[in-house]
Amino acid sequence: MNPHEELGRWIDAHHPEQIEFLREIVRVPSDTPPGDNAPAAEKAASLLTALGYAVERHPVPAGFLRDYGMQSVTNLIVRHRFGPGGPIVALNAHGDVVPPGEGWTKPPYEGVIENGRMYARGVAVSKSDIATYAYALTALRSLAQAGTRLEGTVELHLTYDEEFGGLAGPGFLLQNKLTKPDYAIAASFSYAVVTAHNGCLQLEITVHGKSGHGAMPETGRDAFRAGTAILNAIYAEADALEAKKSGVPGIDHPTLIVGVINGGINTNVVPDRLTLRIDRRIIPEENPAEVEVRMRSLIERAVAGHDGIRVEIRRLLLANALKPLPGHERLVAPIQKHARRVFGEDIPAVGVPLYADARIYGEHGVPIVMYGAGPRTIAESNAKRPDENLLLEDLRRATQVVASTVHDLLQK
């Protein structure tokens, strides 16, 4: 039996155990916000310890988190050295999730299984890949113990702030030189290798006016009226962006939305304040700094003619796009080869319009792709929606693909 078949056989035999591992992971809430995620990391650490790994805990300082807007983050690293030389391959999955919201037909933190699917918040994005990567590594460890020679090191990076942008997760690990991998694979879906993703600019716009009695509106300076001019400018820009096409398969054009609107004092008072939060997705071909300059200018011009109005613009996030780095083909080729063997179909190498913390590895010069358990599309899994779910057969097969890919990277 060749090593890939041996890996597959081990993963198949331990798949029920892997399912229970995943169920334990999803049963610990890690809603972000509020981002009190140290308990979820501690659960993952205990499960990895039970698999026989030494787990490093890297807590993010409270001062950083307070300014960042989170409560607790402990990032985990497992390092398994197979043999001298060879590359360091990092496998990164994030354990934080968006809050479940309303509309669930099943408990969001129970890991209910029906018709071959597990239902839970985060089961598809991306707690599933904590299980994918842990069991891929454990299968490789079993193969090495049986006599197969492998050269290099595999690291598991479990991080807990992807929903806030990744600076307290991969950013913290890489910035503090706690890891320096040669290659990385980050959580994703199993029917495509993601080689690029959009960047993202998020701005908070606060429009300051002056309150006044509703019976004498001329005594005030209406923040909503000025805000309407900003909204009109933003939506005109959003429509115009549809004509700006990306050359990356899977990515269409930049997008711009208003996600949050807050303001006003009372029904009978001229509003003295309006707060907007906007999300501008940046295609790989765009320059993020230039995008931010344009958005700030657009907002300021929109209110230029409104007397007594002042605007504050605060950057919440500027995430660069992920672009392929030289060496990423050493990841793409074996993933596609083994996915074709395991899934029985060709999988594409594409970009995606979302943004992820995979970009941070790229920013540190690490060739990275995104690949893991999950369906063909985000919509199919209900990711970030009620009844998020994972086809457990995809978990099994994606684990085989990841294990075989890493095996090939560790061949001298």
mmCIF file of C-alpha atoms in Angstrom:
data_model
loop_
_atom_site.group_PDB
_atom_site.id
_atom_site.type_symbol
_atom_site.label_atom_id
_atom_site.label_comp_id
_atom_site.label_asym_id
_atom_site.label_seq_id
_atom_site.Cartn_x
_atom_site.Cartn_y
_atom_site.Cartn_z
ATOM 1 C CA MET A 1 0.000 0.000 0.000
ATOM 2 C CA ASN A 2 1.422 3.410 -0.922
ATOM 3 C CA PRO A 3 1.691 6.124 1.776
ATOM 4 C CA HIS A 4 -1.318 8.068 0.524
ATOM 5 C CA GLU A 5 -3.501 4.994 0.791
ATOM 6 C CA GLU A 6 -2.132 4.308 4.267
ATOM 7 C CA LEU A 7 -2.963 7.849 5.327
ATOM 8 C CA GLY A 8 -6.470 7.448 3.936
ATOM 9 C CA ARG A 9 -6.991 4.179 5.738
ATOM 10 C CA TRP A 10 -5.892 5.680 9.068
ATOM 11 C CA ILE A 11 -8.160 8.720 8.611
ATOM 12 C CA ASP A 12 -11.120 6.533 7.687
ATOM 13 C CA ALA A 13 -10.583 4.369 10.780
ATOM 14 C CA HIS A 14 -10.409 7.412 13.060
ATOM 15 C CA HIS A 15 -13.186 9.437 11.423
ATOM 16 C CA PRO A 16 -15.754 8.754 14.214
ATOM 17 C CA GLU A 17 -13.186 9.980 16.725
ATOM 18 C CA GLN A 18 -12.546 13.072 14.583
ATOM 19 C CA ILE A 19 -16.275 13.842 14.517
ATOM 20 C CA GLU A 20 -16.416 13.769 18.325
ATOM 21 C CA PHE A 21 -13.300 15.971 18.455
ATOM 22 C CA LEU A 22 -15.103 18.519 16.256
ATOM 23 C CA ARG A 23 -18.280 18.273 18.316
ATOM 24 C CA GLU A 24 -16.298 19.152 21.456
ATOM 25 C CA ILE A 25 -14.744 22.136 19.645
ATOM 26 C CA VAL A 26 -18.070 23.620 18.490
ATOM 27 C CA ARG A 27 -19.680 23.199 21.906
ATOM 28 C CA VAL A 28 -17.560 25.984 23.385
ATOM 29 C CA PRO A 29 -18.906 29.402 22.262
ATOM 30 C CA SER A 30 -16.365 31.835 20.850
ATOM 31 C CA ASP A 31 -18.603 34.657 19.651
ATOM 32 C CA THR A 32 -16.642 37.605 18.306
ATOM 33 C CA PRO A 33 -17.748 40.129 19.393
ATOM 34 C CA PRO A 34 -17.419 40.130 22.351
ATOM 35 C CA GLY A 35 -14.304 38.052 21.727
ATOM 36 C CA ASP A 36 -13.796 36.262 25.047
ATOM 37 C CA ASN A 37 -12.063 33.361 23.353
ATOM 38 C CA ALA A 38 -9.505 32.002 25.808
ATOM 39 C CA PRO A 39 -11.962 29.281 27.004
ATOM 40 C CA ALA A 40 -12.347 27.986 23.429
ATOM 41 C CA ALA A 41 -8.575 27.844 23.053
ATOM 42 C CA GLU A 42 -8.270 25.976 26.335
ATOM 43 C CA LYS A 43 -10.760 23.348 25.129
ATOM 44 C CA ALA A 44 -8.795 22.887 21.894
ATOM 45 C CA ALA A 45 -5.552 22.662 23.868
ATOM 46 C CA SER A 46 -6.955 19.925 26.101
ATOM 47 C CA LEU A 47 -8.151 17.912 23.085
ATOM 48 C CA LEU A 48 -4.774 18.246 21.354
ATOM 49 C CA THR A 49 -3.004 17.231 24.555
ATOM 50 C CA ALA A 50 -5.178 14.122 24.647
ATOM 51 C CA LEU A 51 -3.921 13.328 21.130
ATOM 52 C CA GLY A 52 -0.388 13.355 22.518
ATOM 53 C CA TYR A 53 0.832 16.830 21.502
ATOM 54 C CA ALA A 54 2.721 19.445 23.471
ATOM 55 C CA VAL A 55 0.637 22.593 23.108
ATOM 56 C CA GLU A 56 2.129 26.065 23.378
ATOM 57 C CA ARG A 57 -0.225 28.734 24.698
ATOM 58 C CA HIS A 58 0.462 32.296 23.563
ATOM 59 C CA PRO A 59 -1.923 34.735 25.291
ATOM 60 C CA VAL A 60 -2.296 38.191 23.749
ATOM 61 C CA PRO A 61 -1.673 40.992 26.286
ATOM 62 C CA ALA A 62 -4.794 42.510 27.805
ATOM 63 C CA GLY A 63 -3.732 46.057 26.908
ATOM 64 C CA PHE A 64 -3.546 45.236 23.219
ATOM 65 C CA LEU A 65 -6.913 43.485 23.331
ATOM 66 C CA ARG A 66 -8.582 46.346 25.176
ATOM 67 C CA ASP A 67 -7.593 48.780 22.440
ATOM 68 C CA TYR A 68 -8.402 46.170 19.789
ATOM 69 C CA GLY A 69 -11.932 45.581 21.083
ATOM 70 C CA MET A 70 -11.666 41.986 22.314
ATOM 71 C CA GLN A 71 -11.659 40.426 25.785
ATOM 72 C CA SER A 72 -9.329 37.410 25.689
ATOM 73 C CA VAL A 73 -7.278 35.606 23.040
ATOM 74 C CA THR A 74 -4.920 32.698 23.544
ATOM 75 C CA ASN A 75 -3.302 31.433 20.357
ATOM 76 C CA LEU A 76 -2.042 27.861 20.213
ATOM 77 C CA ILE A 77 0.940 26.331 18.433
ATOM 78 C CA VAL A 78 1.714 22.629 18.122
ATOM 79 C CA ARG A 79 5.094 21.803 16.558
ATOM 80 C CA HIS A 80 5.768 18.254 15.399
ATOM 81 C CA ARG A 81 9.241 17.620 14.002
ATOM 82 C CA PHE A 82 9.477 14.586 11.745
ATOM 83 C CA GLY A 83 13.133 14.709 10.741
ATOM 84 C CA PRO A 84 16.107 17.020 10.234
ATOM 85 C CA GLY A 85 15.971 19.494 7.393
ATOM 86 C CA GLY A 86 12.873 19.829 5.302
ATOM 87 C CA PRO A 87 10.349 22.693 5.350
ATOM 88 C CA ILE A 88 8.224 24.058 8.150
ATOM 89 C CA VAL A 89 4.582 23.732 7.084
ATOM 90 C CA ALA A 90 1.974 25.673 9.073
ATOM 91 C CA LEU A 91 -1.696 24.679 9.156
ATOM 92 C CA ASN A 92 -3.827 27.587 10.402
ATOM 93 C CA ALA A 93 -7.477 27.488 11.445
ATOM 94 C CA HIS A 94 -9.351 30.111 13.439
ATOM 95 C CA GLY A 95 -11.631 29.228 16.305
ATOM 96 C CA ASP A 96 -13.542 32.487 16.679
ATOM 97 C CA VAL A 97 -16.994 32.872 15.131
ATOM 98 C CA VAL A 98 -19.671 35.480 14.550
ATOM 99 C CA PRO A 99 -22.566 35.368 17.061
ATOM 100 C CA PRO A 100 -25.262 32.882 16.029
ATOM 101 C CA GLY A 101 -28.120 35.390 15.711
ATOM 102 C CA GLU A 102 -31.728 34.316 15.315
ATOM 103 C CA GLY A 103 -33.494 31.832 13.063
ATOM 104 C CA TRP A 104 -31.788 28.579 14.033
ATOM 105 C CA THR A 105 -33.823 25.385 13.875
ATOM 106 C CA LYS A 106 -31.155 23.513 15.870
ATOM 107 C CA PRO A 107 -29.121 24.567 18.915
ATOM 108 C CA PRO A 108 -26.085 26.502 17.606
ATOM 109 C CA TYR A 109 -23.700 25.057 20.196
ATOM 110 C CA GLU A 110 -24.613 21.391 20.393
ATOM 111 C CA GLY A 111 -23.100 19.856 17.259
ATOM 112 C CA VAL A 112 -26.353 18.162 16.223
ATOM 113 C CA ILE A 113 -25.842 15.580 13.437
ATOM 114 C CA GLU A 114 -28.619 14.892 10.933
ATOM 115 C CA ASN A 115 -28.367 13.186 7.552
ATOM 116 C CA GLY A 116 -24.582 13.184 7.605
ATOM 117 C CA ARG A 117 -24.263 16.883 8.486
ATOM 118 C CA MET A 118 -23.194 18.553 11.706
ATOM 119 C CA TYR A 119 -24.998 21.782 12.589
ATOM 120 C CA ALA A 120 -23.306 24.407 14.751
ATOM 121 C CA ARG A 121 -22.004 27.941 14.658
ATOM 122 C CA GLY A 122 -18.487 27.829 13.240
ATOM 123 C CA VAL A 123 -18.669 24.213 12.115
ATOM 124 C CA ALA A 124 -17.917 25.243 8.518
ATOM 125 C CA VAL A 125 -15.958 28.469 9.151
ATOM 126 C CA SER A 126 -13.576 27.382 10.425
ATOM 127 C CA LYS A 127 -13.728 25.116 13.451
ATOM 128 C CA SER A 128 -14.011 22.178 11.068
ATOM 129 C CA ASP A 129 -10.428 22.743 10.006
ATOM 130 C CA ILE A 130 -9.152 22.561 13.555
ATOM 131 C CA ALA A 131 -10.276 18.942 13.230
ATOM 132 C CA THR A 132 -9.044 18.632 9.621
ATOM 133 C CA TYR A 133 -5.532 19.753 10.436
ATOM 134 C CA ALA A 134 -5.245 17.995 13.802
ATOM 135 C CA TYR A 135 -6.174 14.645 12.293
ATOM 136 C CA ALA A 136 -4.111 15.169 9.134
ATOM 137 C CA LEU A 137 -1.063 15.729 11.348
ATOM 138 C CA THR A 138 -1.929 12.747 13.541
ATOM 139 C CA ALA A 139 -2.249 10.511 10.478
ATOM 140 C CA LEU A 140 1.190 11.669 9.315
ATOM 141 C CA ARG A 141 2.609 10.999 12.769
ATOM 142 C CA SER A 142 1.207 7.459 12.647
ATOM 143 C CA LEU A 143 2.710 6.945 9.195
ATOM 144 C CA ALA A 144 6.133 8.091 10.424
ATOM 145 C CA GLN A 145 5.914 5.850 13.474
ATOM 146 C CA ALA A 146 5.285 2.929 11.103
ATOM 147 C CA GLY A 147 8.586 3.636 9.346
ATOM 148 C CA THR A 148 7.923 6.182 6.574
ATOM 149 C CA ARG A 149 10.701 8.759 6.480
ATOM 150 C CA LEU A 150 9.562 12.380 6.481
ATOM 151 C CA GLU A 151 11.773 15.465 6.670
ATOM 152 C CA GLY A 152 10.628 18.730 8.204
ATOM 153 C CA THR A 153 8.159 20.119 10.738
ATOM 154 C CA VAL A 154 4.408 20.582 10.772
ATOM 155 C CA GLU A 155 2.927 23.294 12.962
ATOM 156 C CA LEU A 156 -0.695 23.714 13.926
ATOM 157 C CA HIS A 157 -1.625 27.370 14.390
ATOM 158 C CA LEU A 158 -4.979 27.781 16.127
ATOM 159 C CA THR A 159 -5.870 31.452 16.330
ATOM 160 C CA TYR A 160 -8.883 33.274 17.713
ATOM 161 C CA ASP A 161 -9.462 36.687 16.121
ATOM 162 C CA GLU A 162 -10.079 36.216 12.385
ATOM 163 C CA GLU A 163 -13.429 37.980 12.697
ATOM 164 C CA PHE A 164 -11.575 41.067 13.987
ATOM 165 C CA GLY A 165 -8.940 40.948 11.255
ATOM 166 C CA GLY A 166 -6.194 38.612 12.439
ATOM 167 C CA LEU A 167 -3.788 41.052 14.105
ATOM 168 C CA ALA A 168 -4.193 39.293 17.463
ATOM 169 C CA GLY A 169 -3.964 35.874 15.784
ATOM 170 C CA PRO A 170 -1.509 35.146 12.951
ATOM 171 C CA GLY A 171 -0.388 38.771 13.160
ATOM 172 C CA PHE A 172 0.594 38.311 16.812
ATOM 173 C CA LEU A 173 2.410 35.025 16.164
ATOM 174 C CA LEU A 174 4.334 36.288 13.148
ATOM 175 C CA GLN A 175 5.066 39.795 14.436
ATOM 176 C CA ASN A 176 6.514 38.362 17.646
ATOM 177 C CA LYS A 177 8.575 35.809 15.686
ATOM 178 C CA LEU A 178 6.902 32.884 17.451
ATOM 179 C CA THR A 179 6.849 31.072 14.112
ATOM 180 C CA LYS A 180 8.539 31.325 10.741
ATOM 181 C CA PRO A 181 7.004 28.763 8.376
ATOM 182 C CA ASP A 182 8.166 28.070 4.840
ATOM 183 C CA TYR A 183 4.629 27.268 3.642
ATOM 184 C CA ALA A 184 1.169 27.606 5.090
ATOM 185 C CA ILE A 185 -2.316 26.262 4.451
ATOM 186 C CA ALA A 186 -5.254 28.137 5.987
ATOM 187 C CA ALA A 187 -8.835 27.093 6.571
ATOM 188 C CA SER A 188 -11.219 27.124 3.613
ATOM 189 C CA PHE A 189 -13.574 24.895 1.614
ATOM 190 C CA SER A 190 -12.642 21.598 0.027
ATOM 191 C CA TYR A 191 -13.837 22.119 -3.534
ATOM 192 C CA ALA A 192 -11.321 24.797 -4.470
ATOM 193 C CA VAL A 193 -7.804 25.905 -3.689
ATOM 194 C CA VAL A 194 -7.986 29.587 -2.814
ATOM 195 C CA THR A 195 -4.877 31.403 -3.997
ATOM 196 C CA ALA A 196 -6.076 35.010 -3.626
ATOM 197 C CA HIS A 197 -8.697 36.988 -1.765
ATOM 198 C CA ASN A 198 -9.952 40.534 -1.559
ATOM 199 C CA GLY A 199 -8.732 43.111 0.881
ATOM 200 C CA CYS A 200 -11.065 45.208 2.994
ATOM 201 C CA LEU A 201 -11.300 48.782 4.219
ATOM 202 C CA GLN A 202 -13.744 49.506 7.030
ATOM 203 C CA LEU A 203 -14.379 53.087 8.110
ATOM 204 C CA GLU A 204 -16.482 54.632 10.853
ATOM 205 C CA ILE A 205 -17.914 58.008 9.831
ATOM 206 C CA THR A 206 -19.288 60.294 12.537
ATOM 207 C CA VAL A 207 -21.275 63.312 11.367
ATOM 208 C CA HIS A 208 -21.458 66.069 14.006
ATOM 209 C CA GLY A 209 -24.192 68.673 13.797
ATOM 210 C CA LYS A 210 -26.137 70.644 16.397
ATOM 211 C CA SER A 211 -29.367 69.703 18.126
ATOM 212 C CA GLY A 212 -32.421 71.935 17.931
ATOM 213 C CA HIS A 213 -36.114 71.839 18.810
ATOM 214 C CA GLY A 214 -38.232 70.013 16.242
ATOM 215 C CA ALA A 215 -40.555 73.026 16.050
ATOM 216 C CA MET A 216 -37.611 75.274 15.149
ATOM 217 C CA PRO A 217 -35.332 73.111 12.993
ATOM 218 C CA GLU A 218 -33.473 76.176 11.738
ATOM 219 C CA THR A 219 -31.827 76.449 15.185
ATOM 220 C CA GLY A 220 -30.048 73.156 14.677
ATOM 221 C CA ARG A 221 -27.640 71.642 12.190
ATOM 222 C CA ASP A 222 -29.119 68.374 10.964
ATOM 223 C CA ALA A 223 -26.553 65.553 11.024
ATOM 224 C CA PHE A 224 -28.995 63.267 9.186
ATOM 225 C CA ARG A 225 -29.378 65.671 6.279
ATOM 226 C CA ALA A 226 -25.598 65.804 5.888
ATOM 227 C CA GLY A 227 -25.446 62.050 6.354
ATOM 228 C CA THR A 228 -27.915 61.591 3.512
ATOM 229 C CA ALA A 229 -25.473 63.368 1.201
ATOM 230 C CA ILE A 230 -22.756 60.967 2.341
ATOM 231 C CA LEU A 231 -25.032 57.960 1.780
ATOM 232 C CA ASN A 232 -25.911 59.130 -1.718
ATOM 233 C CA ALA A 233 -22.226 59.539 -2.554
ATOM 234 C CA ILE A 234 -21.374 56.111 -1.131
ATOM 235 C CA TYR A 235 -24.112 54.310 -3.054
ATOM 236 C CA ALA A 236 -23.195 56.100 -6.270
ATOM 237 C CA GLU A 237 -19.626 54.921 -5.761
ATOM 238 C CA ALA A 238 -20.852 51.382 -5.040
ATOM 239 C CA ASP A 239 -22.745 51.311 -8.341
ATOM 240 C CA ALA A 240 -19.732 52.646 -10.248
ATOM 241 C CA LEU A 241 -17.458 49.951 -8.796
ATOM 242 C CA GLU A 242 -19.362 47.257 -10.699
ATOM 243 C CA ALA A 243 -17.529 48.327 -13.849
ATOM 244 C CA LYS A 244 -14.094 47.755 -12.301
ATOM 245 C CA LYS A 245 -13.307 44.091 -12.974
ATOM 246 C CA SER A 246 -10.659 41.882 -11.430
ATOM 247 C CA GLY A 247 -8.581 39.533 -13.518
ATOM 248 C CA VAL A 248 -8.536 36.895 -10.760
ATOM 249 C CA PRO A 249 -10.951 33.992 -11.373
ATOM 250 C CA GLY A 250 -13.561 33.926 -8.618
ATOM 251 C CA ILE A 251 -13.309 37.653 -7.877
ATOM 252 C CA ASP A 252 -15.635 39.950 -9.816
ATOM 253 C CA HIS A 253 -15.392 43.616 -8.814
ATOM 254 C CA PRO A 254 -14.890 45.809 -5.719
ATOM 255 C CA THR A 255 -17.914 46.293 -3.488
ATOM 256 C CA LEU A 256 -19.042 48.933 -1.013
ATOM 257 C CA ILE A 257 -21.803 48.712 1.585
ATOM 258 C CA VAL A 258 -23.073 50.648 4.591
ATOM 259 C CA GLY A 259 -23.377 48.092 7.382
ATOM 260 C CA VAL A 260 -24.321 50.189 10.430
ATOM 261 C CA ILE A 261 -26.281 53.434 10.953
ATOM 262 C CA ASN A 262 -26.822 54.959 14.399
ATOM 263 C CA GLY A 263 -27.858 58.410 15.554
ATOM 264 C CA GLY A 264 -30.445 60.882 16.766
ATOM 265 C CA ILE A 265 -31.711 61.942 20.179
ATOM 266 C CA ASN A 266 -35.504 61.835 20.006
ATOM 267 C CA THR A 267 -38.317 62.097 17.487
ATOM 268 C CA ASN A 268 -38.816 65.815 18.184
ATOM 269 C CA VAL A 269 -35.130 66.850 18.181
ATOM 270 C CA VAL A 270 -32.926 67.853 15.256
ATOM 271 C CA PRO A 271 -30.256 65.105 15.255
ATOM 272 C CA ASP A 272 -26.826 66.293 16.304
ATOM 273 C CA ARG A 273 -24.937 63.109 15.460
ATOM 274 C CA LEU A 274 -24.973 60.274 12.936
ATOM 275 C CA THR A 275 -22.578 57.341 12.815
ATOM 276 C CA LEU A 276 -22.080 55.170 9.738
ATOM 277 C CA ARG A 277 -19.847 52.146 9.291
ATOM 278 C CA ILE A 278 -18.869 51.161 5.774
ATOM 279 C CA ASP A 279 -17.174 48.123 4.261
ATOM 280 C CA ARG A 280 -15.213 48.530 1.017
ATOM 281 C CA ARG A 281 -13.834 45.303 -0.494
ATOM 282 C CA ILE A 282 -10.550 45.790 -2.369
ATOM 283 C CA ILE A 283 -9.673 43.574 -5.346
ATOM 284 C CA PRO A 284 -6.056 42.341 -5.632
ATOM 285 C CA GLU A 285 -5.288 44.782 -8.438
ATOM 286 C CA GLU A 286 -6.106 47.839 -6.297
ATOM 287 C CA ASN A 287 -3.798 49.813 -4.018
ATOM 288 C CA PRO A 288 -5.349 49.838 -0.510
ATOM 289 C CA ALA A 289 -3.825 53.204 0.438
ATOM 290 C CA GLU A 290 -5.248 54.815 -2.689
ATOM 291 C CA VAL A 291 -8.665 53.296 -1.975
ATOM 292 C CA GLU A 292 -8.673 54.817 1.503
ATOM 293 C CA VAL A 293 -7.641 58.242 0.210
ATOM 294 C CA ARG A 294 -10.453 58.139 -2.356
ATOM 295 C CA MET A 295 -13.092 57.121 0.206
ATOM 296 C CA ARG A 296 -12.066 59.834 2.646
ATOM 297 C CA SER A 297 -12.140 62.449 -0.112
ATOM 298 C CA LEU A 298 -15.551 61.267 -1.334
ATOM 299 C CA ILE A 299 -17.027 61.592 2.179
ATOM 300 C CA GLU A 300 -15.525 65.015 2.842
ATOM 301 C CA ARG A 301 -16.684 66.384 -0.518
ATOM 302 C CA ALA A 302 -20.236 65.131 0.116
ATOM 303 C CA VAL A 303 -20.666 67.405 3.173
ATOM 304 C CA ALA A 304 -18.557 70.334 1.993
ATOM 305 C CA GLY A 305 -21.611 72.535 1.402
ATOM 306 C CA HIS A 306 -23.349 71.786 4.725
ATOM 307 C CA ASP A 307 -22.897 74.682 7.132
ATOM 308 C CA GLY A 308 -22.086 73.807 10.741
ATOM 309 C CA ILE A 309 -21.351 70.146 9.993
ATOM 310 C CA ARG A 310 -18.144 68.412 11.033
ATOM 311 C CA VAL A 311 -17.130 64.896 9.976
ATOM 312 C CA GLU A 312 -14.769 62.493 11.714
ATOM 313 C CA ILE A 313 -13.493 59.469 9.772
ATOM 314 C CA ARG A 314 -11.882 56.632 11.703
ATOM 315 C CA ARG A 315 -10.308 53.583 10.137
ATOM 316 C CA LEU A 316 -11.538 50.358 11.734
ATOM 317 C CA LEU A 317 -9.694 47.942 9.462
ATOM 318 C CA LEU A 318 -7.409 47.955 6.470
ATOM 319 C CA ALA A 319 -6.759 44.400 5.335
ATOM 320 C CA ASN A 320 -4.581 43.851 2.308
ATOM 321 C CA ALA A 321 -5.612 41.438 -0.416
ATOM 322 C CA LEU A 322 -3.952 38.042 -0.605
ATOM 323 C CA LYS A 323 -1.843 37.657 -3.716
ATOM 324 C CA PRO A 324 -0.025 34.487 -4.780
ATOM 325 C CA LEU A 325 3.651 34.399 -3.775
ATOM 326 C CA PRO A 326 6.403 32.426 -5.541
ATOM 327 C CA GLY A 327 6.363 28.913 -4.100
ATOM 328 C CA HIS A 328 2.592 28.718 -3.649
ATOM 329 C CA GLU A 329 2.500 26.350 -6.644
ATOM 330 C CA ARG A 330 4.181 23.734 -4.418
ATOM 331 C CA LEU A 331 0.946 23.758 -2.434
ATOM 332 C CA VAL A 332 -1.545 24.118 -5.272
ATOM 333 C CA ALA A 333 -0.299 21.205 -7.382
ATOM 334 C CA PRO A 334 -0.431 18.446 -4.714
ATOM 335 C CA ILE A 335 -3.743 19.671 -3.309
ATOM 336 C CA GLN A 336 -5.302 19.497 -6.767
ATOM 337 C CA LYS A 337 -3.734 16.103 -7.459
ATOM 338 C CA HIS A 338 -4.923 14.522 -4.232
ATOM 339 C CA ALA A 339 -8.331 16.214 -4.307
ATOM 340 C CA ARG A 340 -8.869 14.769 -7.774
ATOM 341 C CA ARG A 341 -8.007 11.317 -6.400
ATOM 342 C CA VAL A 342 -10.096 11.602 -3.220
ATOM 343 C CA PHE A 343 -13.115 13.607 -4.470
ATOM 344 C CA GLY A 344 -13.156 12.201 -7.990
ATOM 345 C CA GLU A 345 -13.322 15.608 -9.635
ATOM 346 C CA ASP A 346 -11.034 18.460 -10.617
ATOM 347 C CA ILE A 347 -10.916 21.388 -8.229
ATOM 348 C CA PRO A 348 -10.038 24.892 -9.416
ATOM 349 C CA ALA A 349 -7.477 27.348 -8.086
ATOM 350 C CA VAL A 350 -9.436 30.566 -7.567
ATOM 351 C CA GLY A 351 -9.713 33.825 -5.700
ATOM 352 C CA VAL A 352 -12.600 34.670 -3.372
ATOM 353 C CA PRO A 353 -14.290 38.028 -2.693
ATOM 354 C CA LEU A 354 -14.109 37.720 1.094
ATOM 355 C CA TYR A 355 -11.024 38.599 3.129
ATOM 356 C CA ALA A 356 -9.279 36.392 5.669
ATOM 357 C CA ASP A 357 -6.262 36.391 7.940
ATOM 358 C CA ALA A 358 -4.413 34.207 5.406
ATOM 359 C CA ARG A 359 -3.223 37.517 3.983
ATOM 360 C CA ILE A 360 -1.044 38.080 7.061
ATOM 361 C CA TYR A 361 1.120 35.059 6.231
ATOM 362 C CA GLY A 362 1.486 36.476 2.720
ATOM 363 C CA GLU A 363 2.476 39.858 4.135
ATOM 364 C CA HIS A 364 5.298 38.086 6.004
ATOM 365 C CA GLY A 365 6.517 36.430 2.825
ATOM 366 C CA VAL A 366 5.025 32.978 3.473
ATOM 367 C CA PRO A 367 3.517 31.251 0.407
ATOM 368 C CA ILE A 368 -0.001 30.304 1.469
ATOM 369 C CA VAL A 369 -3.203 28.890 0.032
ATOM 370 C CA MET A 370 -6.559 28.267 1.652
ATOM 371 C CA TYR A 371 -7.900 24.713 1.647
ATOM 372 C CA GLY A 372 -9.961 22.663 4.081
ATOM 373 C CA ALA A 373 -13.282 21.010 4.825
ATOM 374 C CA GLY A 374 -16.547 22.433 3.539
ATOM 375 C CA PRO A 375 -18.854 22.733 0.543
ATOM 376 C CA ARG A 376 -18.429 24.341 -2.854
ATOM 377 C CA THR A 377 -19.702 27.750 -1.729
ATOM 378 C CA ILE A 378 -20.093 29.814 1.415
ATOM 379 C CA ALA A 379 -23.846 29.964 0.832
ATOM 380 C CA GLU A 380 -24.139 26.174 0.712
ATOM 381 C CA SER A 381 -22.818 25.856 4.273
ATOM 382 C CA ASN A 382 -24.956 28.696 5.703
ATOM 383 C CA ALA A 383 -21.700 30.171 6.983
ATOM 384 C CA LYS A 384 -22.452 33.132 9.267
ATOM 385 C CA ARG A 385 -26.172 32.381 8.888
ATOM 386 C CA PRO A 386 -28.636 30.241 10.871
ATOM 387 C CA ASP A 387 -28.130 26.465 10.699
ATOM 388 C CA GLU A 388 -24.491 26.610 9.606
ATOM 389 C CA ASN A 389 -23.520 23.060 8.735
ATOM 390 C CA LEU A 390 -20.798 20.756 7.482
ATOM 391 C CA LEU A 391 -21.106 17.579 5.435
ATOM 392 C CA LEU A 392 -19.007 15.198 7.521
ATOM 393 C CA GLU A 393 -17.944 13.275 4.438
ATOM 394 C CA ASP A 394 -16.233 16.466 3.255
ATOM 395 C CA LEU A 395 -14.363 16.599 6.562
ATOM 396 C CA ARG A 396 -13.089 13.054 6.054
ATOM 397 C CA ARG A 397 -12.035 13.612 2.451
ATOM 398 C CA ALA A 398 -10.454 17.027 3.021
ATOM 399 C CA THR A 399 -8.387 15.538 5.856
ATOM 400 C CA GLN A 400 -7.056 12.936 3.444
ATOM 401 C CA VAL A 401 -6.140 15.628 0.912
ATOM 402 C CA VAL A 402 -4.345 17.778 3.474
ATOM 403 C CA ALA A 403 -2.436 14.828 4.940
ATOM 404 C CA SER A 404 -1.311 13.627 1.501
ATOM 405 C CA THR A 405 -0.306 17.144 0.444
ATOM 406 C CA VAL A 406 1.800 17.708 3.543
ATOM 407 C CA HIS A 407 3.313 14.240 3.100
ATOM 408 C CA ASP A 408 4.515 15.274 -0.360
ATOM 409 C CA LEU A 409 6.020 18.499 1.006
ATOM 410 C CA LEU A 410 7.943 16.516 3.620
ATOM 411 C CA GLN A 411 9.487 14.126 1.129
ATOM 412 C CA LYS A 412 13.220 14.756 0.878
#
